[in-house]
CSV table of C-alpha atoms in Angstrom, one decimal:
chain,number,residue,atom,x,y,z
A,1038,UNK,CA,138.3,-2.7,46.7
A,1039,UNK,CA,135.6,-3.0,49.3
A,1040,UNK,CA,132.2,-1.3,48.9
A,1041,UNK,CA,132.9,1.3,51.6
A,1042,UNK,CA,135.9,2.5,49.6
A,1043,UNK,CA,133.8,2.6,46.5
A,1044,UNK,CA,131.2,4.7,48.3
A,1045,UNK,CA,133.9,7.2,49.5
A,1046,UNK,CA,135.1,7.4,45.9
A,1047,UNK,CA,131.6,8.1,44.6
A,1048,UNK,CA,131.3,11.0,47.1
A,1049,UNK,CA,134.7,12.2,46.1
A,1050,UNK,CA,133.8,12.2,42.4
A,1051,UNK,CA,130.6,14.1,43.3
A,1052,UNK,CA,132.8,16.7,45.1
A,1053,UNK,CA,135.2,16.9,42.2
A,1054,UNK,CA,132.3,17.5,39.8
A,1055,UNK,CA,131.1,20.3,42.0
A,1056,UNK,CA,134.5,22.0,42.0
A,1057,UNK,CA,135.0,21.6,38.3
A,1058,UNK,CA,131.5,23.0,37.7
A,1059,UNK,CA,132.3,25.9,40.0
A,1060,UNK,CA,135.6,26.6,38.1
A,1061,UNK,CA,134.0,26.4,34.7
A,1062,UNK,CA,131.1,28.6,35.8
A,1063,UNK,CA,133.5,31.2,37.1
A,1064,UNK,CA,135.4,31.2,33.8
A,1065,UNK,CA,132.3,31.4,31.7
A,1066,UNK,CA,131.0,34.2,33.9
A,1067,UNK,CA,133.6,36.4,32.1
A,1068,UNK,CA,132.3,35.5,28.6
A,1069,UNK,CA,129.0,35.6,26.8
A,1070,UNK,CA,128.0,32.0,26.1
A,1071,UNK,CA,124.4,32.8,25.1
A,1072,UNK,CA,125.7,35.1,22.3
A,1073,UNK,CA,128.4,32.7,21.3
A,1074,UNK,CA,126.0,29.8,20.9
A,1075,UNK,CA,123.4,31.9,19.1
A,1076,UNK,CA,126.0,33.5,16.7
A,1077,UNK,CA,128.3,30.4,16.4
A,1078,UNK,CA,131.2,32.2,18.1
A,1079,UNK,CA,134.2,31.0,20.1
A,1080,UNK,CA,134.7,27.2,19.9
A,1081,UNK,CA,136.4,27.4,23.4
A,1082,UNK,CA,133.4,29.1,25.0
A,1083,UNK,CA,130.9,26.9,23.4
A,1084,UNK,CA,133.0,23.8,24.3
A,1085,UNK,CA,133.3,24.9,27.9
A,1086,UNK,CA,129.6,25.6,28.1
A,1087,UNK,CA,128.9,22.1,26.7
A,1088,UNK,CA,131.3,20.6,29.3
A,1089,UNK,CA,129.7,22.6,32.1
A,1090,UNK,CA,126.2,21.6,31.2
A,1091,UNK,CA,127.2,17.9,30.8
A,1092,UNK,CA,128.8,17.9,34.2
A,1093,UNK,CA,125.8,19.6,35.7
A,1094,UNK,CA,123.3,17.2,34.2
A,1095,UNK,CA,125.4,14.2,35.2
A,1096,UNK,CA,125.9,15.6,38.7
A,1097,UNK,CA,122.3,16.3,39.3
A,1098,UNK,CA,120.5,13.4,37.5
A,1099,UNK,CA,123.1,10.5,37.7
A,1100,UNK,CA,125.4,10.9,40.7
A,1101,UNK,CA,122.6,10.7,43.3
A,1102,UNK,CA,121.4,7.3,41.9
A,1103,UNK,CA,125.0,6.2,41.8
A,1104,UNK,CA,125.5,7.1,45.4
A,1105,UNK,CA,122.3,5.1,46.2
A,1106,UNK,CA,123.7,2.1,44.4
A,1107,UNK,CA,127.0,2.4,46.3
A,1108,UNK,CA,125.2,2.6,49.6
A,1109,UNK,CA,123.2,-0.5,48.7
A,1110,UNK,CA,126.3,-2.4,47.8
A,1111,UNK,CA,127.9,-1.2,51.1
A,1112,UNK,CA,125.0,-2.5,53.1
A,1113,UNK,CA,125.2,-5.8,51.2
A,1114,UNK,CA,128.9,-6.1,51.9
A,1115,UNK,CA,128.4,-5.2,55.6
A,1116,UNK,CA,125.8,-8.0,55.9
A,1117,UNK,CA,128.0,-10.5,54.2
A,1118,UNK,CA,130.8,-9.7,56.6
A,1119,UNK,CA,128.7,-10.3,59.7
B,4,UNK,CA,115.9,-16.9,40.9
B,5,UNK,CA,115.2,-16.6,44.7
B,6,UNK,CA,112.2,-14.4,45.3
B,7,UNK,CA,114.0,-12.4,47.9
B,8,UNK,CA,116.7,-11.5,45.4
B,9,UNK,CA,114.1,-10.4,42.9
B,10,UNK,CA,112.5,-8.2,45.4
B,11,UNK,CA,115.8,-6.8,46.6
B,12,UNK,CA,116.8,-5.9,43.0
B,13,UNK,CA,113.4,-4.4,42.3
B,14,UNK,CA,113.8,-2.3,45.4
B,15,UNK,CA,117.2,-1.2,44.3
B,16,UNK,CA,115.9,-0.1,40.9
B,17,UNK,CA,113.1,1.8,42.5
B,18,UNK,CA,115.5,3.4,45.0
B,19,UNK,CA,117.8,4.4,42.1
B,20,UNK,CA,114.9,5.9,40.2
B,21,UNK,CA,113.8,8.1,43.0
B,22,UNK,CA,116.8,10.5,43.1
B,23,UNK,CA,116.4,11.6,39.5
B,24,UNK,CA,112.7,12.2,40.2
B,25,UNK,CA,113.2,14.2,43.4
B,26,UNK,CA,116.7,15.6,43.7
B,27,UNK,CA,116.9,17.7,40.5
B,28,UNK,CA,113.6,19.5,41.0
B,29,UNK,CA,114.5,20.1,44.7
B,30,UNK,CA,118.0,21.4,43.9
B,31,UNK,CA,116.9,23.6,41.0
B,32,UNK,CA,113.8,24.8,42.7
B,33,UNK,CA,115.4,26.0,45.9
B,34,UNK,CA,115.1,29.7,45.0
B,35,UNK,CA,112.0,29.5,42.8
B,36,UNK,CA,109.5,30.5,45.5
B,37,UNK,CA,111.8,33.4,46.7
B,38,UNK,CA,111.8,34.8,43.1
B,39,UNK,CA,108.0,34.5,42.9
B,40,UNK,CA,107.4,36.1,46.2
B,41,UNK,CA,109.9,38.9,45.4
B,42,UNK,CA,112.4,38.2,48.2
B,43,UNK,CA,114.7,41.2,48.3
B,44,UNK,CA,118.0,39.4,48.8
B,45,UNK,CA,117.4,36.9,46.1
B,46,UNK,CA,116.5,39.6,43.6
B,47,UNK,CA,119.2,42.0,44.7
B,48,UNK,CA,122.1,39.5,44.1
B,49,UNK,CA,121.3,39.4,40.4
B,50,UNK,CA,120.4,43.1,40.3
B,51,UNK,CA,123.8,43.9,41.8
B,52,UNK,CA,125.6,41.9,39.2
B,53,UNK,CA,123.8,43.4,36.3
B,54,UNK,CA,124.1,46.9,37.7
B,55,UNK,CA,127.9,46.5,38.1
B,56,UNK,CA,128.5,45.1,34.6
B,57,UNK,CA,126.2,47.5,32.7
B,58,UNK,CA,127.3,50.4,34.9
B,59,UNK,CA,130.9,49.8,33.9
B,60,UNK,CA,130.1,49.8,30.2
B,61,UNK,CA,131.8,52.6,28.3
B,62,UNK,CA,131.3,51.8,24.6
B,63,UNK,CA,127.7,51.9,23.3
B,64,UNK,CA,127.6,48.3,22.2
B,65,UNK,CA,128.8,45.1,24.1
B,66,UNK,CA,129.6,42.8,21.2
B,67,UNK,CA,131.5,43.0,18.0
B,68,UNK,CA,130.3,40.0,16.0
B,69,UNK,CA,130.6,41.7,12.7
B,70,UNK,CA,126.8,41.9,12.3
B,71,UNK,CA,125.9,45.5,13.1
B,72,UNK,CA,122.2,44.8,13.5
B,73,UNK,CA,122.8,42.1,16.0
B,74,UNK,CA,125.4,44.1,18.0
B,75,UNK,CA,123.1,47.1,18.1
B,76,UNK,CA,119.9,45.2,18.9
B,77,UNK,CA,121.6,43.1,21.7
B,78,UNK,CA,122.9,46.3,23.3
B,79,UNK,CA,119.5,47.9,23.2
B,80,UNK,CA,118.1,44.7,24.7
B,81,UNK,CA,120.7,44.7,27.5
B,82,UNK,CA,120.1,48.4,28.3
B,83,UNK,CA,116.3,48.1,28.1
B,84,UNK,CA,116.1,45.0,30.2
B,85,UNK,CA,118.6,46.4,32.8
B,86,UNK,CA,116.3,49.5,33.1
B,87,UNK,CA,113.2,47.3,33.4
B,88,UNK,CA,114.8,44.9,35.9
B,89,UNK,CA,116.3,47.5,38.2
B,90,UNK,CA,113.1,49.6,38.0
B,91,UNK,CA,111.0,46.7,39.0
B,92,UNK,CA,113.3,46.0,41.9
B,93,UNK,CA,113.0,49.6,43.0
B,94,UNK,CA,109.2,49.5,42.6
B,95,UNK,CA,109.2,46.4,44.9
B,96,UNK,CA,111.9,47.5,47.3
B,97,UNK,CA,111.9,51.3,47.6
B,98,UNK,CA,115.0,51.3,49.7
B,99,UNK,CA,117.1,50.3,46.6
B,100,UNK,CA,116.2,53.5,44.8
B,101,UNK,CA,119.5,55.4,45.7
B,102,UNK,CA,121.6,52.3,44.9
B,103,UNK,CA,120.3,51.6,41.4
B,104,UNK,CA,119.1,55.0,40.2
B,105,UNK,CA,122.6,56.3,39.1
B,106,UNK,CA,123.1,53.2,37.0
B,107,UNK,CA,119.6,53.5,35.5
B,108,UNK,CA,120.3,57.2,34.5
B,109,UNK,CA,123.6,56.2,32.8
B,110,UNK,CA,121.9,53.2,31.1
B,111,UNK,CA,119.1,55.3,29.8
B,112,UNK,CA,121.7,57.7,28.1
B,113,UNK,CA,123.4,54.7,26.4
B,114,UNK,CA,120.0,53.4,25.3
B,115,UNK,CA,118.9,56.7,23.8
B,116,UNK,CA,122.3,57.2,22.1
B,117,UNK,CA,121.8,56.8,18.3
B,118,UNK,CA,125.3,55.3,18.2
B,119,UNK,CA,123.9,52.2,20.1
B,120,UNK,CA,121.7,51.1,17.2
B,121,UNK,CA,123.5,52.6,14.2
B,122,UNK,CA,121.7,50.0,12.0
B,123,UNK,CA,118.4,52.0,12.5
B,124,UNK,CA,120.0,55.1,11.0
B,125,UNK,CA,121.5,53.0,8.1
B,126,UNK,CA,118.2,51.4,7.2
B,127,UNK,CA,116.0,54.6,7.4
B,128,UNK,CA,118.6,57.2,6.6
B,129,UNK,CA,118.0,58.7,10.1
B,130,UNK,CA,117.6,57.5,13.6
B,131,UNK,CA,114.2,57.9,15.3
B,132,UNK,CA,115.8,59.3,18.4
B,133,UNK,CA,117.3,62.2,16.4
B,134,UNK,CA,114.2,62.9,14.3
B,135,UNK,CA,111.2,65.1,15.2
B,136,UNK,CA,108.6,63.2,13.0
B,137,UNK,CA,109.0,59.7,11.7
B,138,UNK,CA,107.1,56.8,10.1
B,139,UNK,CA,107.7,53.3,11.2
B,140,UNK,CA,110.7,53.0,13.6
B,141,UNK,CA,109.0,50.4,15.8
B,142,UNK,CA,112.4,49.5,17.3
B,143,UNK,CA,111.9,52.7,19.3
B,144,UNK,CA,109.4,50.7,21.4
B,145,UNK,CA,112.3,49.0,23.1
B,146,UNK,CA,114.1,52.3,23.8
B,147,UNK,CA,110.9,53.9,24.9
B,148,UNK,CA,110.0,51.1,27.4
B,149,UNK,CA,113.4,51.5,29.1
B,150,UNK,CA,112.9,55.3,29.3
B,151,UNK,CA,109.4,54.7,30.6
B,152,UNK,CA,110.6,52.6,33.5
B,153,UNK,CA,113.1,55.3,34.5
B,154,UNK,CA,110.4,57.9,34.2
B,155,UNK,CA,108.2,55.9,36.5
B,156,UNK,CA,111.0,56.0,39.1
B,157,UNK,CA,112.2,59.6,38.4
B,158,UNK,CA,109.4,61.6,36.8
B,159,UNK,CA,111.6,64.6,36.2
B,160,UNK,CA,114.4,62.6,34.5
B,161,UNK,CA,116.8,64.3,32.1
B,162,UNK,CA,115.4,62.5,29.1
B,163,UNK,CA,111.8,63.4,29.8
B,164,UNK,CA,111.2,65.5,26.7
B,165,UNK,CA,112.7,62.9,24.4
B,166,UNK,CA,110.4,60.3,26.1
B,167,UNK,CA,107.4,62.5,25.5
B,168,UNK,CA,108.3,63.1,21.9
B,169,UNK,CA,108.9,59.5,21.0
B,170,UNK,CA,105.7,58.4,22.8
B,171,UNK,CA,103.6,61.0,21.0
B,172,UNK,CA,104.9,60.0,17.6
B,173,UNK,CA,104.5,56.3,18.2
B,174,UNK,CA,101.0,56.7,19.7
B,175,UNK,CA,100.0,58.8,16.7
B,176,UNK,CA,101.1,56.1,14.2
B,177,UNK,CA,99.7,53.2,16.2
B,178,UNK,CA,96.3,54.9,16.4
B,179,UNK,CA,96.3,55.6,12.7
B,180,UNK,CA,97.3,52.1,11.6
B,181,UNK,CA,94.3,50.1,10.3
B,182,UNK,CA,95.7,46.8,11.5
B,183,UNK,CA,97.4,48.1,14.7
B,184,UNK,CA,100.9,47.6,13.3
B,185,UNK,CA,103.9,49.8,12.3
B,186,UNK,CA,107.1,48.8,10.7
B,187,UNK,CA,110.3,48.1,12.7
B,188,UNK,CA,112.5,48.7,9.7
B,189,UNK,CA,111.6,49.4,6.1
B,190,UNK,CA,109.6,46.4,4.8
B,191,UNK,CA,109.7,44.6,8.2
B,192,UNK,CA,106.7,44.3,10.5
B,193,UNK,CA,107.1,42.2,13.7
B,194,UNK,CA,104.2,42.0,16.1
B,195,UNK,CA,106.4,41.5,19.2
B,196,UNK,CA,108.1,44.8,18.3
B,197,UNK,CA,104.7,46.5,18.0
B,198,UNK,CA,103.9,45.0,21.4
B,199,UNK,CA,106.9,46.8,22.8
B,200,UNK,CA,105.6,50.1,21.2
B,201,UNK,CA,102.2,49.6,22.8
B,202,UNK,CA,103.8,48.7,26.1
B,203,UNK,CA,106.0,51.8,26.1
B,204,UNK,CA,102.9,54.0,25.4
B,205,UNK,CA,101.1,52.4,28.4
B,206,UNK,CA,104.2,52.8,30.6
B,207,UNK,CA,104.5,56.5,29.6
B,208,UNK,CA,100.8,56.9,30.5
B,209,UNK,CA,101.4,55.4,34.0
B,210,UNK,CA,104.5,57.5,34.5
B,211,UNK,CA,103.0,60.8,33.5
B,212,UNK,CA,99.4,60.3,34.4
B,213,UNK,CA,98.3,60.7,30.7
B,214,UNK,CA,95.0,58.9,29.9
B,215,UNK,CA,95.5,56.7,26.9
B,216,UNK,CA,93.1,54.0,27.8
B,217,UNK,CA,90.7,54.6,24.9
B,218,UNK,CA,93.5,54.7,22.3
B,219,UNK,CA,95.1,51.5,23.7
B,220,UNK,CA,91.7,49.7,23.8
B,221,UNK,CA,91.2,50.5,20.1
B,222,UNK,CA,94.7,49.4,19.3
B,223,UNK,CA,94.5,46.1,21.3
B,224,UNK,CA,91.4,45.0,19.3
B,225,UNK,CA,93.0,45.7,15.9
B,226,UNK,CA,96.3,44.1,17.0
B,227,UNK,CA,94.6,40.9,18.3
B,228,UNK,CA,92.5,40.5,15.1
B,229,UNK,CA,95.6,40.8,12.9
B,230,UNK,CA,98.5,39.2,14.9
B,231,UNK,CA,97.0,36.4,17.0
B,232,UNK,CA,96.9,33.0,15.3
B,233,UNK,CA,94.2,30.4,15.9
B,234,UNK,CA,96.6,28.7,18.4
B,235,UNK,CA,96.7,31.8,20.5
B,236,UNK,CA,100.3,32.4,19.7
B,237,UNK,CA,101.4,35.7,18.1
B,238,UNK,CA,102.7,35.5,14.5
B,239,UNK,CA,106.3,36.4,14.6
B,240,UNK,CA,106.3,38.5,11.5
B,241,UNK,CA,103.7,39.9,9.1
B,242,UNK,CA,103.9,41.1,5.5
B,243,UNK,CA,104.1,44.8,5.8
B,244,UNK,CA,100.7,46.7,5.5
B,245,UNK,CA,98.7,43.4,5.8
B,246,UNK,CA,97.7,40.8,8.2
B,247,UNK,CA,99.3,38.0,6.2
B,248,UNK,CA,101.9,36.1,8.2
B,249,UNK,CA,105.4,36.1,7.0
B,250,UNK,CA,106.5,33.6,9.7
B,251,UNK,CA,104.9,31.0,11.9
B,252,UNK,CA,103.3,31.8,15.3
B,253,UNK,CA,106.1,31.7,17.8
B,254,UNK,CA,106.5,31.1,21.5
B,255,UNK,CA,109.4,33.5,22.0
B,256,UNK,CA,107.5,36.4,20.4
B,257,UNK,CA,104.3,35.5,22.2
B,258,UNK,CA,106.0,35.4,25.6
B,259,UNK,CA,107.9,38.6,25.3
B,260,UNK,CA,104.8,40.2,23.7
B,261,UNK,CA,102.7,39.2,26.7
B,262,UNK,CA,105.2,40.9,29.1
B,263,UNK,CA,105.4,44.1,27.0
B,264,UNK,CA,101.6,44.3,26.5
B,265,UNK,CA,101.0,43.9,30.2
B,266,UNK,CA,102.0,47.6,30.5
B,267,UNK,CA,99.4,48.6,27.9
B,268,UNK,CA,96.4,46.2,27.9
B,269,UNK,CA,96.3,43.7,30.8
B,270,UNK,CA,93.3,41.7,29.2
B,271,UNK,CA,95.3,41.2,26.0
B,272,UNK,CA,98.4,40.2,27.9
B,273,UNK,CA,96.3,37.7,29.9
B,274,UNK,CA,94.9,36.2,26.6
B,275,UNK,CA,98.5,35.7,25.3
B,276,UNK,CA,99.6,34.2,28.6
B,277,UNK,CA,96.6,31.8,28.6
B,278,UNK,CA,97.8,30.6,25.1
B,279,UNK,CA,101.3,30.0,26.5
B,280,UNK,CA,100.0,28.1,29.5
B,281,UNK,CA,97.5,26.0,27.5
B,282,UNK,CA,99.4,25.3,24.3
B,283,UNK,CA,103.0,26.1,25.0
B,284,UNK,CA,103.8,24.6,28.4
B,285,UNK,CA,105.8,21.4,28.4
B,286,UNK,CA,106.8,19.7,31.7
B,287,UNK,CA,109.2,16.9,32.5
B,288,UNK,CA,110.2,15.9,36.1
B,289,UNK,CA,109.2,19.3,37.4
B,290,UNK,CA,111.1,21.3,34.8
B,291,UNK,CA,109.1,23.5,32.5
B,292,UNK,CA,109.6,24.8,29.0
B,293,UNK,CA,107.6,26.7,26.4
B,294,UNK,CA,107.2,25.4,22.9
B,295,UNK,CA,108.7,27.7,20.3
B,296,UNK,CA,106.1,26.5,17.7
B,297,UNK,CA,102.4,26.0,18.3
B,298,UNK,CA,101.3,22.3,18.4
B,299,UNK,CA,101.3,20.9,14.9
B,300,UNK,CA,104.0,23.2,13.7
B,301,UNK,CA,107.8,22.9,13.7
B,302,UNK,CA,110.9,24.9,12.7
B,303,UNK,CA,114.5,25.4,13.5
B,304,UNK,CA,114.2,28.6,15.5
B,305,UNK,CA,116.5,31.7,15.0
B,306,UNK,CA,118.3,34.4,16.8
B,307,UNK,CA,115.1,35.5,18.5
B,308,UNK,CA,114.3,32.1,20.0
B,309,UNK,CA,117.8,30.8,20.6
B,310,UNK,CA,118.4,27.0,20.4
B,311,UNK,CA,115.3,24.9,20.1
B,312,UNK,CA,115.5,21.5,21.9
B,313,UNK,CA,112.6,19.0,21.8
B,314,UNK,CA,110.5,21.8,20.5
B,315,UNK,CA,111.2,24.0,23.5
B,316,UNK,CA,113.2,27.2,23.0
B,317,UNK,CA,115.5,29.1,25.3
B,318,UNK,CA,113.9,32.4,24.3
B,319,UNK,CA,110.2,31.3,24.8
B,320,UNK,CA,111.1,29.6,28.2
B,321,UNK,CA,113.0,32.6,29.5
B,322,UNK,CA,110.5,35.3,28.3
B,323,UNK,CA,107.6,33.3,29.7
B,324,UNK,CA,109.0,33.8,33.2
B,325,UNK,CA,107.8,37.4,33.1
B,326,UNK,CA,104.4,36.5,31.8
B,327,UNK,CA,104.0,33.8,34.5
B,328,UNK,CA,104.9,36.1,37.3
B,329,UNK,CA,102.8,39.1,36.0
B,330,UNK,CA,99.8,36.8,35.8
B,331,UNK,CA,100.4,35.0,39.2
B,332,UNK,CA,100.9,31.7,37.5
B,333,UNK,CA,103.0,30.2,40.3
B,334,UNK,CA,103.1,26.6,39.1
B,335,UNK,CA,104.4,27.6,35.6
B,336,UNK,CA,106.8,30.1,37.1
B,337,UNK,CA,108.4,27.6,39.5
B,338,UNK,CA,108.9,25.0,36.7
B,339,UNK,CA,110.5,27.7,34.4
B,340,UNK,CA,112.8,28.9,37.2
B,341,UNK,CA,113.9,25.3,37.8
B,342,UNK,CA,114.8,25.1,34.1
B,343,UNK,CA,116.6,28.4,34.1
B,344,UNK,CA,118.5,27.3,37.1
B,345,UNK,CA,119.5,24.0,35.7
B,346,UNK,CA,120.8,25.3,32.3
B,347,UNK,CA,121.7,28.9,33.4
B,348,UNK,CA,124.1,27.6,36.2
B,349,UNK,CA,123.9,30.2,39.0
B,350,UNK,CA,127.4,31.3,40.1
B,351,UNK,CA,128.4,33.8,42.7
B,352,UNK,CA,130.7,36.7,41.7
B,353,UNK,CA,132.3,39.6,43.5
B,354,UNK,CA,129.3,41.8,42.5
B,355,UNK,CA,126.5,39.4,43.4
B,356,UNK,CA,125.1,36.3,41.7
B,357,UNK,CA,124.6,35.7,38.0
B,358,UNK,CA,123.8,32.9,35.6
B,359,UNK,CA,127.1,31.7,34.2
B,360,UNK,CA,125.6,30.5,30.9
B,361,UNK,CA,123.8,33.7,30.3
B,362,UNK,CA,126.5,36.4,29.9
B,363,UNK,CA,125.3,40.0,30.4
B,364,UNK,CA,122.6,39.6,27.8
B,365,UNK,CA,121.1,36.6,29.4
B,366,UNK,CA,121.5,38.0,32.9
B,367,UNK,CA,119.9,41.4,32.1
B,368,UNK,CA,117.0,39.6,30.4
B,369,UNK,CA,116.5,37.2,33.4
B,370,UNK,CA,116.6,40.1,35.8
B,371,UNK,CA,113.7,41.8,34.0
B,372,UNK,CA,111.8,38.5,33.5
B,373,UNK,CA,112.3,37.2,37.1
B,374,UNK,CA,111.3,40.5,38.7
B,375,UNK,CA,108.3,41.4,36.3
B,376,UNK,CA,105.3,42.5,38.2
B,377,UNK,CA,101.6,43.0,37.6
B,378,UNK,CA,101.0,46.7,36.6
């Protein structure tokens, strides 16, 4: 797999994370996660909230660095090809 | 190793560290200035969502967790915060009056319905709303604050006489109390609830043109001497009839207290906000939070604070938004909005925009906190 493909995959993963976050957020919008967490309620809602926050934190804090890394590798690969 | 390779790798690490330092604070801070400045479209999206959900509510309570006290108190909080939030929106953008006023009227009726907080009638044997004279009943401060906001918008509201009666009784009790406190329920004295009582008296005074400045000045001195800890935080709970703490000083109670008291005694509210700013504010990568416990103290939190993570609580952080905006503390407000945006997860809906992690309780609270304004 060349680095350009890897970069495209990184961007695709970022897009998938955004879509999954949107779907989870829409679903949680019909529940009351704050109350469920505070009162120890539905395991499904608390689990979905945990998944949503994990995806959000990874998407915001980790993915941008990962994309930078893939760009770096792409540039390196382009140089090596020349 | 080749020096160029070392430099390149160092550059790569530096380049990879930059995004976490810059991207999250930028992404989560996009709407923060708009909230602070009171941008109508930003505020209205959340207002529309809350108005639609609360306006569609038929039953008096929203939750059936099996704990009647929690179900009733959370319903009172949702109705009260909806009234405060929508009222603040109307005060800032007069053109929204006709849009939100019908929902506010209906919400006030739910709020004042004794069925909403049946726990109060169970603990006292009667509900304060349905009683002419009462002792204690500080939970009425929450109900009375909601009614006060509607009264400010609509002076001849249907529930005006109830609003007058509750205010008169609460003011009488507060003025007569040697330590500035009254009980919420038998044997329970909570300074943040008393702050709501005082705030509701101040808001009634503004809405009706009644002069209660002398009474509120007397109260604020007694309250501060009794309920404010050396850290500047409010004690969460006192032993009834005394100034002996029954719980530690807490950020959640201090932050919500600062907001409520801003309607009654701006200098005391500023004093509490100063304590939050100096002793409670924690900052990381541009995200702000408020300590639940004052420096040197620790605990697990409870239903009032919500989860406590690294010493910062959801409740204290969310409530401090209001205090920061009321006191023009832009830097703290922006950092707190970033945190609320990161963990609240804004999501659009047919009705507007809401925080997916908040549910209706969290969204009503955030509406009131994000639109709070200086009296």
